[in-house]
CSV table of C-alpha atoms in Angstrom, one decimal:
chain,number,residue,atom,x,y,z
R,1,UNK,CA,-15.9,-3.2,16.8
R,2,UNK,CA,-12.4,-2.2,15.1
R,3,UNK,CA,-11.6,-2.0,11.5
R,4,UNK,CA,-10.2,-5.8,11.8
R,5,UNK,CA,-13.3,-7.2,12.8
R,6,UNK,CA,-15.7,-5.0,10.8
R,7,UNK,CA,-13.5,-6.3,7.8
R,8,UNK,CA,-13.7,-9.7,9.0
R,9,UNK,CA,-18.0,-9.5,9.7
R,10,UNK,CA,-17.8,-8.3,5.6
R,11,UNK,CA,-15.7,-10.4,4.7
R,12,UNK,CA,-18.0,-13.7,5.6
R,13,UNK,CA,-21.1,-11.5,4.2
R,14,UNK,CA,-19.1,-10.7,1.0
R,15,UNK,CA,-17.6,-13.7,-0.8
R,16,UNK,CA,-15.5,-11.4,-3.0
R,17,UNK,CA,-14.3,-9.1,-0.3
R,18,UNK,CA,-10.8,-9.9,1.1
R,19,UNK,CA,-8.0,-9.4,-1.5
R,20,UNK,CA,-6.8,-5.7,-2.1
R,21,UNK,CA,-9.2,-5.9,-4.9
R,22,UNK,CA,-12.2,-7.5,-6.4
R,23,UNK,CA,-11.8,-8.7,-10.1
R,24,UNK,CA,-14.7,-8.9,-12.1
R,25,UNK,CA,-14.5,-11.0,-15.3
R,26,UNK,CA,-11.3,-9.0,-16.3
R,27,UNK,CA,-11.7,-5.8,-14.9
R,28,UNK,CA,-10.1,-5.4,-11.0
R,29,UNK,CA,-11.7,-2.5,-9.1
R,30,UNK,CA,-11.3,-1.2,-5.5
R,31,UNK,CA,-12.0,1.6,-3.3
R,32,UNK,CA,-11.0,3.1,-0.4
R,33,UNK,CA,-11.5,6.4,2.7
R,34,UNK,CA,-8.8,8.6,3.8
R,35,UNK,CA,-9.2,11.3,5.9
R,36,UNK,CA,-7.7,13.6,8.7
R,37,UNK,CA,-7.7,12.0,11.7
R,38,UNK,CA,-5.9,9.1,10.7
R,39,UNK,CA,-4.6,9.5,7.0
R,40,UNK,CA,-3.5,13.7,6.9
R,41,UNK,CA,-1.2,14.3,9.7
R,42,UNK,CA,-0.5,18.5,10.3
R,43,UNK,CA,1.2,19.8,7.1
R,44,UNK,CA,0.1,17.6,4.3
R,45,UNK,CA,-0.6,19.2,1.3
R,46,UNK,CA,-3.7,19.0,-0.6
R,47,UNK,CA,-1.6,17.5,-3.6
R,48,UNK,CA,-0.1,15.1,-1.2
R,49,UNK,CA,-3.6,14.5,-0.3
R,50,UNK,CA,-4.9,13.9,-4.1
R,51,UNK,CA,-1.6,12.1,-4.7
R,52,UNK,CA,-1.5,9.8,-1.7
R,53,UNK,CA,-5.6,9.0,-1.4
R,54,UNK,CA,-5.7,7.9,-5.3
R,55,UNK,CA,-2.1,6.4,-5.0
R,56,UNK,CA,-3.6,4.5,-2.4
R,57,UNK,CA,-6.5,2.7,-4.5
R,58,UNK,CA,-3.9,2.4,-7.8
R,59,UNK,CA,-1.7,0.7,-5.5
R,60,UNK,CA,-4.8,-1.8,-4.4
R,61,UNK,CA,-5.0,-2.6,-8.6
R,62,UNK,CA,-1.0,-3.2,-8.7
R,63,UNK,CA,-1.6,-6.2,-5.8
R,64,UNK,CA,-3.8,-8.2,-8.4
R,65,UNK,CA,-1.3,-7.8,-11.2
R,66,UNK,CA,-3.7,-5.4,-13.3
R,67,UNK,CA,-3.0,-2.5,-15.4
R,68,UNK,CA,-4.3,0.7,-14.0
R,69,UNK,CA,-6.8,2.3,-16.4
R,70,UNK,CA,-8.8,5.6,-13.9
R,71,UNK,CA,-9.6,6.2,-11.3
R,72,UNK,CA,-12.3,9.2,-9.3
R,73,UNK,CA,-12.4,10.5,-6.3
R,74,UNK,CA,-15.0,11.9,-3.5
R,75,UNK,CA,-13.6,15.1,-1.9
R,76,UNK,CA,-15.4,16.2,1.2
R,77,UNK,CA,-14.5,19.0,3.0
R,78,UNK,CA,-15.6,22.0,5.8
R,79,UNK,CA,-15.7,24.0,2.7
R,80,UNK,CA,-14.2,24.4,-0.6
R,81,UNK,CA,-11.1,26.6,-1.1
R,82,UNK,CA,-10.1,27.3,-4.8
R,83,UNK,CA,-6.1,27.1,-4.4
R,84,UNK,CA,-6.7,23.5,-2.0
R,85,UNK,CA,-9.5,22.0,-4.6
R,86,UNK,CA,-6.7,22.8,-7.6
R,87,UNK,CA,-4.0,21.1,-5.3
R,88,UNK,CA,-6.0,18.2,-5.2
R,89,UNK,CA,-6.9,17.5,-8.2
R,90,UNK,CA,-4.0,18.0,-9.5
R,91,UNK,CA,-2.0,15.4,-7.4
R,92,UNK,CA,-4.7,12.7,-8.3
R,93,UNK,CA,-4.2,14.2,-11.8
R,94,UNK,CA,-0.4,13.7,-11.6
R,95,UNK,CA,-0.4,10.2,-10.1
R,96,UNK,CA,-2.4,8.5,-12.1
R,97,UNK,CA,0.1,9.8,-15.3
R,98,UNK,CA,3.2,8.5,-13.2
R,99,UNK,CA,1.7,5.0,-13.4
R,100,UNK,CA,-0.5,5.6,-17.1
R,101,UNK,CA,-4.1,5.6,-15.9
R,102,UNK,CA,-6.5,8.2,-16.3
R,103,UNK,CA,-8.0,10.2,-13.3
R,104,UNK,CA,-11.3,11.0,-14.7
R,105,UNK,CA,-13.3,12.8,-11.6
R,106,UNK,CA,-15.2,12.5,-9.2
R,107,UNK,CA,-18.2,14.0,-6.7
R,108,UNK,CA,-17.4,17.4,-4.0
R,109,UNK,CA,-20.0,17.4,-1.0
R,110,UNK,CA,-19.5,18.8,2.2
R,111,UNK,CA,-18.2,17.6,5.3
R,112,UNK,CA,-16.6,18.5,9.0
R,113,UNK,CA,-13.8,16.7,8.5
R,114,UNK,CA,-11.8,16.6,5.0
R,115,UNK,CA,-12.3,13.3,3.6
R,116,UNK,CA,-11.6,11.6,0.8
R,117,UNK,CA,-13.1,8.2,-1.1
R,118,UNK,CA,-11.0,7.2,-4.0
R,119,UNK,CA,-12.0,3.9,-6.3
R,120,UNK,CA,-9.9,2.9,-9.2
R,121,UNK,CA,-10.4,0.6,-12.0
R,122,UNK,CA,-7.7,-1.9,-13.8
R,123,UNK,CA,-7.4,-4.4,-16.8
R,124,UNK,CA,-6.7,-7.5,-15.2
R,125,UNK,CA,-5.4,-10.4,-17.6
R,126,UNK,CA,-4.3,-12.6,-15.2
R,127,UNK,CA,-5.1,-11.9,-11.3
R,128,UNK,CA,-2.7,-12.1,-8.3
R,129,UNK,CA,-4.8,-13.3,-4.9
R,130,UNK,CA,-3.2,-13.3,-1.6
R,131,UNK,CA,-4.2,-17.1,-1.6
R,132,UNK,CA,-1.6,-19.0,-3.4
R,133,UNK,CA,1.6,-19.1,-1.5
R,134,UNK,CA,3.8,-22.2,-0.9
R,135,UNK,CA,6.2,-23.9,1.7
R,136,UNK,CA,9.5,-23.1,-0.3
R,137,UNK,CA,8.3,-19.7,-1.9
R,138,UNK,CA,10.7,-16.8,-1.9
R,139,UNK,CA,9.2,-13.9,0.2
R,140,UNK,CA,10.0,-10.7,-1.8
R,141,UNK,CA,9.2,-7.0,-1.2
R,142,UNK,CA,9.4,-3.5,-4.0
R,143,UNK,CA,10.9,-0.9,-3.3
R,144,UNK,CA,12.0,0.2,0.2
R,145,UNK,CA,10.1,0.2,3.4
R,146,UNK,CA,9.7,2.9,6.1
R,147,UNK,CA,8.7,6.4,4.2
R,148,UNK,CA,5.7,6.8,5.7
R,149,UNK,CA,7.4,6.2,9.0
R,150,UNK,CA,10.0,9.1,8.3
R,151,UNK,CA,7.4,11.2,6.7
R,152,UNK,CA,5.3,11.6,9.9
R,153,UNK,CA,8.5,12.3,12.1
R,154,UNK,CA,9.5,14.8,9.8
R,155,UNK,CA,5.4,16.1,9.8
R,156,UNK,CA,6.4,16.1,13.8
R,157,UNK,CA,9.7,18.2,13.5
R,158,UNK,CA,7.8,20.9,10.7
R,159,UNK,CA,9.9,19.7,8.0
R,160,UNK,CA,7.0,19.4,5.6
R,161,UNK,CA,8.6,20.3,2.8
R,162,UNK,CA,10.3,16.7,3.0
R,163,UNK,CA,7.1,14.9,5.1
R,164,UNK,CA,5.3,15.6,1.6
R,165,UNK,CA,7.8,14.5,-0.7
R,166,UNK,CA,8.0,11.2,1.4
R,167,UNK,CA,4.3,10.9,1.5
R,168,UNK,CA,4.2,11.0,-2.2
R,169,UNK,CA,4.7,7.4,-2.8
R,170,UNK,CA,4.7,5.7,-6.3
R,171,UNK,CA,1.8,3.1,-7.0
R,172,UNK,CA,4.1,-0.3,-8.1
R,173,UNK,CA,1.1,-0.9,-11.3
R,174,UNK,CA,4.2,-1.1,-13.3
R,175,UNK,CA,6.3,-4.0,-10.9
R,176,UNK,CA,2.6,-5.7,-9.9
R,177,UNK,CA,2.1,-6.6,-13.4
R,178,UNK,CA,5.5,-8.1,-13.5
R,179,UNK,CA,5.1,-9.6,-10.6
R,180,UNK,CA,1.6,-10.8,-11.1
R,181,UNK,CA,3.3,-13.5,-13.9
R,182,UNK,CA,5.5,-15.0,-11.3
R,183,UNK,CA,4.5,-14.7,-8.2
R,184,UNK,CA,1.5,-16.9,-6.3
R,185,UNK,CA,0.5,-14.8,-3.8
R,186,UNK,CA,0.9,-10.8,-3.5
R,187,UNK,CA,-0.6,-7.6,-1.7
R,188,UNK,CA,0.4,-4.2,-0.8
R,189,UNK,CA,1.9,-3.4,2.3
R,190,UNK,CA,-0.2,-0.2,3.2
R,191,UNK,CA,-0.9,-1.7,7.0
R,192,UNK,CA,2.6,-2.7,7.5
R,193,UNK,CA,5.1,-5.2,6.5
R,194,UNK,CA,4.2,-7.6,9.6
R,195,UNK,CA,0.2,-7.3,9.2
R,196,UNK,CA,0.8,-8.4,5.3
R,197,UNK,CA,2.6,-11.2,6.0
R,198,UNK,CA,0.2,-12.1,8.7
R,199,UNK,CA,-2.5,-11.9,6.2
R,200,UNK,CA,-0.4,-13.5,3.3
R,201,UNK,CA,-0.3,-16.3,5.9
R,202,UNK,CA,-4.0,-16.5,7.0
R,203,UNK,CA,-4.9,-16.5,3.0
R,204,UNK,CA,-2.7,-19.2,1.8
R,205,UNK,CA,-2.4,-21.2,5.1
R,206,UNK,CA,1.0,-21.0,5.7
R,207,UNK,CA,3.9,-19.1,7.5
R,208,UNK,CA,6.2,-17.0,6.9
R,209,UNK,CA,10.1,-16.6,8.1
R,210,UNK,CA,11.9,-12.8,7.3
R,211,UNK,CA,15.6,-12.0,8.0
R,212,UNK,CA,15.6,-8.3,9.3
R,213,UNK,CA,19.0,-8.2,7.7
R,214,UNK,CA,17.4,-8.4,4.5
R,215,UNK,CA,15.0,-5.8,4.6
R,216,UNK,CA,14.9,-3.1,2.0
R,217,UNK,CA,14.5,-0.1,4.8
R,218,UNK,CA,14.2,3.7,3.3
R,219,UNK,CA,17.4,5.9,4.3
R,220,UNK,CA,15.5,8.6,5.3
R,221,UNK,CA,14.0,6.2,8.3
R,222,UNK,CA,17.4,5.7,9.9
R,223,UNK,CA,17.4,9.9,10.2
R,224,UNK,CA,15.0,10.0,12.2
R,225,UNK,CA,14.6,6.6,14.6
R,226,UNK,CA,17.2,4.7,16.5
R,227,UNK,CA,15.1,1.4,15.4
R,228,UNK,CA,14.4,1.4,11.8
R,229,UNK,CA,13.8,-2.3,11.2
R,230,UNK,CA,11.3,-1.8,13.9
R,231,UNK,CA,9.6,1.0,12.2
R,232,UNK,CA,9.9,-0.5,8.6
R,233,UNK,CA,8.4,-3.8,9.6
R,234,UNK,CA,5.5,-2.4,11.6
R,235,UNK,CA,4.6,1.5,10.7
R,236,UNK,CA,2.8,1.1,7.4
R,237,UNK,CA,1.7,3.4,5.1
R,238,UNK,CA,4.3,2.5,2.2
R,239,UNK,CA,2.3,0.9,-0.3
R,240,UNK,CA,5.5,-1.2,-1.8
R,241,UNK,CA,4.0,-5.0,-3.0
R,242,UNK,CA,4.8,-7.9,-1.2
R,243,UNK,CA,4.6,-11.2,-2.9
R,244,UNK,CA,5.9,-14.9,-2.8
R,245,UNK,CA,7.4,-15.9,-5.8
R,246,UNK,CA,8.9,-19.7,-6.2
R,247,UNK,CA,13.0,-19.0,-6.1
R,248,UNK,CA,13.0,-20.2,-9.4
R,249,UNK,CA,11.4,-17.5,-10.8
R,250,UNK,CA,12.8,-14.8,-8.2
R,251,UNK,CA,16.2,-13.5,-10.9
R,252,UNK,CA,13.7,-13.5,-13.6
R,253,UNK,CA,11.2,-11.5,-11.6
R,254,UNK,CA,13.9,-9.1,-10.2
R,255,UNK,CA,15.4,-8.5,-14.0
R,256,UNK,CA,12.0,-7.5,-15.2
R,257,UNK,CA,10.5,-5.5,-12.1
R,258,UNK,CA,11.6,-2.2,-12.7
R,259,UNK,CA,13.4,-0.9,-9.6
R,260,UNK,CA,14.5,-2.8,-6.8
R,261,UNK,CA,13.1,-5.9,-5.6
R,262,UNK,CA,14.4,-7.6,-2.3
R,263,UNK,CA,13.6,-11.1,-1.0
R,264,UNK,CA,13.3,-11.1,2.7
R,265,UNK,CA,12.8,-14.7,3.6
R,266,UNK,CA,10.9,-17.6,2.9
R,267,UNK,CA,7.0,-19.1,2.9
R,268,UNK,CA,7.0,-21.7,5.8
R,269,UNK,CA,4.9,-23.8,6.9
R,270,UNK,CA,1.6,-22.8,8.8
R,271,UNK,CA,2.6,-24.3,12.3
R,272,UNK,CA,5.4,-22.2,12.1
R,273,UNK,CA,3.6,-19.0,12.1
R,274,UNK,CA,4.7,-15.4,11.7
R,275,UNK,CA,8.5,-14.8,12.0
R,276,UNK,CA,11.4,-12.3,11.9
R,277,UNK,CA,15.0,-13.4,12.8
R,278,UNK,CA,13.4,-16.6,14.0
R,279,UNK,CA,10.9,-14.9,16.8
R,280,UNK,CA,7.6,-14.7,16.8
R,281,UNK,CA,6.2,-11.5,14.8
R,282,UNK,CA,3.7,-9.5,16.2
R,283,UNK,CA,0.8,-8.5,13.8
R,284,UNK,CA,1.2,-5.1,14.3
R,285,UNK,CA,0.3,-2.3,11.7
R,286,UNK,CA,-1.4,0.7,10.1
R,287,UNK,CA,-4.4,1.7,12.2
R,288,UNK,CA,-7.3,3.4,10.6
């Protein structure tokens, strides 16, 4: 069984489970596992670590709209070595201020691979699900897509100097709680831009039309591949929100979001599936 289907067995076990997070009454809370094989390439930095493991569960709060309050962390390792537990720490430490949470701890144990389980907490006033989207809704993605992508090219190359600065992505708290008063449907793209929209489109029962032309992809991507839309749309790891918002409400989102905000198509109808450029997109993505 992959992650996919072990999601999907929890999911009809779990009536709560599917959204990036669970909101209870009006707090959101989530948590997810990073770890070497799959989330640390060669050359990532313990703060890149603490930054990018707890960015990665504040990014789960931004998709419901809520404020970021803490968040704590489980650090498991071979051993502990004073300089790389500081590291740590202080990248979950320094993430959590970017977006004006708390990181508050957290629980050390031992283990033969380094691993890390992050939860975080968030005020939620008024929750985003991934459920809402409708025919005629403006497809619109934050920031820029495809630094993850370039990140691990450079991790290839040994520029890791730049692979972590890349890696270091900022949680959009700030743009989902914006967002979460406009749009009907949102997640973070942490799989992949084509896997969200697939899932956008299971959730709300629709499809989904993109324009590649339209995309929002990171400059550092075209660097390093001859295909960035390729990379952007299918890579993962960026952790920008994607939401539908009615095209009414899309200037007034985009004046209040702060930093950039694209929109990169349109919700369609379900029979018309998963597109880009009018073809059929594959749901490819971000495999842990």
């Amino acid at each position: 069984m992959d992650e996919r289907a072990a999601l999907e067995l929890v999911g009809g076990l779990v009536s709560r489970a599917g959204d990036d997070a669970a909101v209870v009454g009006d707090t959101a809370l989530t948590i997810d596992m990073l770890h070497d094989a799959t989330d640390f390439p060669s050359g990532t930095t313990r703060y890149t670590a603490g930054w990018r493991s707890v960015g990665a569960s504040l990014s789960d709060v931004a998709a419901t709209g809520a404020t970021a309050t803490a968040a704590v962390a489980a650090y498991g390792a071979p051993g502990f070595d004073d300089d790389e537990l500081a590291a740590f720490v202080t990248g979950a430490r320094d993430v959590c201020t970017a977006v004006g949470a708390e990181y508050v701890g957290g629980d050390l144990d031992g283990h033969s691979e380094f691993t890390v389980a992050t939860a975080a907490i968030g005020d939620a006033d008024h929750r985003v699900a991934r459920s809402g989207a409708r025919p005629g809704d403006s497809v619109v993605v934050t920031g820029s897509l495809g630094r993850s992508a370039a990140a691990m090219a450079l991790f290839d190359a040994g520029d890791t100097e730049r692979a972590n600065d890349l890696f270091q992505f900022m949680p959009r708290v700030a743009a989902g709680q914006v967002l979460g008063a406009h749009a009907t449907a949102m997640m973070d793209a942490s799989d992949g831009l084509a896997r969200s929209l697939h899932q956008l489109a299971a959730a709300s029962d629709c499809g989904m039309a993109v324009d590649s032309g339209r995309l929002p992809v990171a400059d550092a991507l075209a660097e390093v591949t001859a295909d960035p839309v390729e990379r952007a749309v299918s890579f993962g790891g960026d952790f920008e929100l994607v939401a539908a918002v009615p095209p009414e409400r899309v200037e007034a989102a985009r004046a209040a979001v702060p930093g950039a905000l694209s929109v990169v198509g349109r919700v369609t109808a379900a029979a018309d599936g998963v597109c880009l450029d009018g073809d059929a997109l594959a749901d490819d993505g971000w495999t842990h």
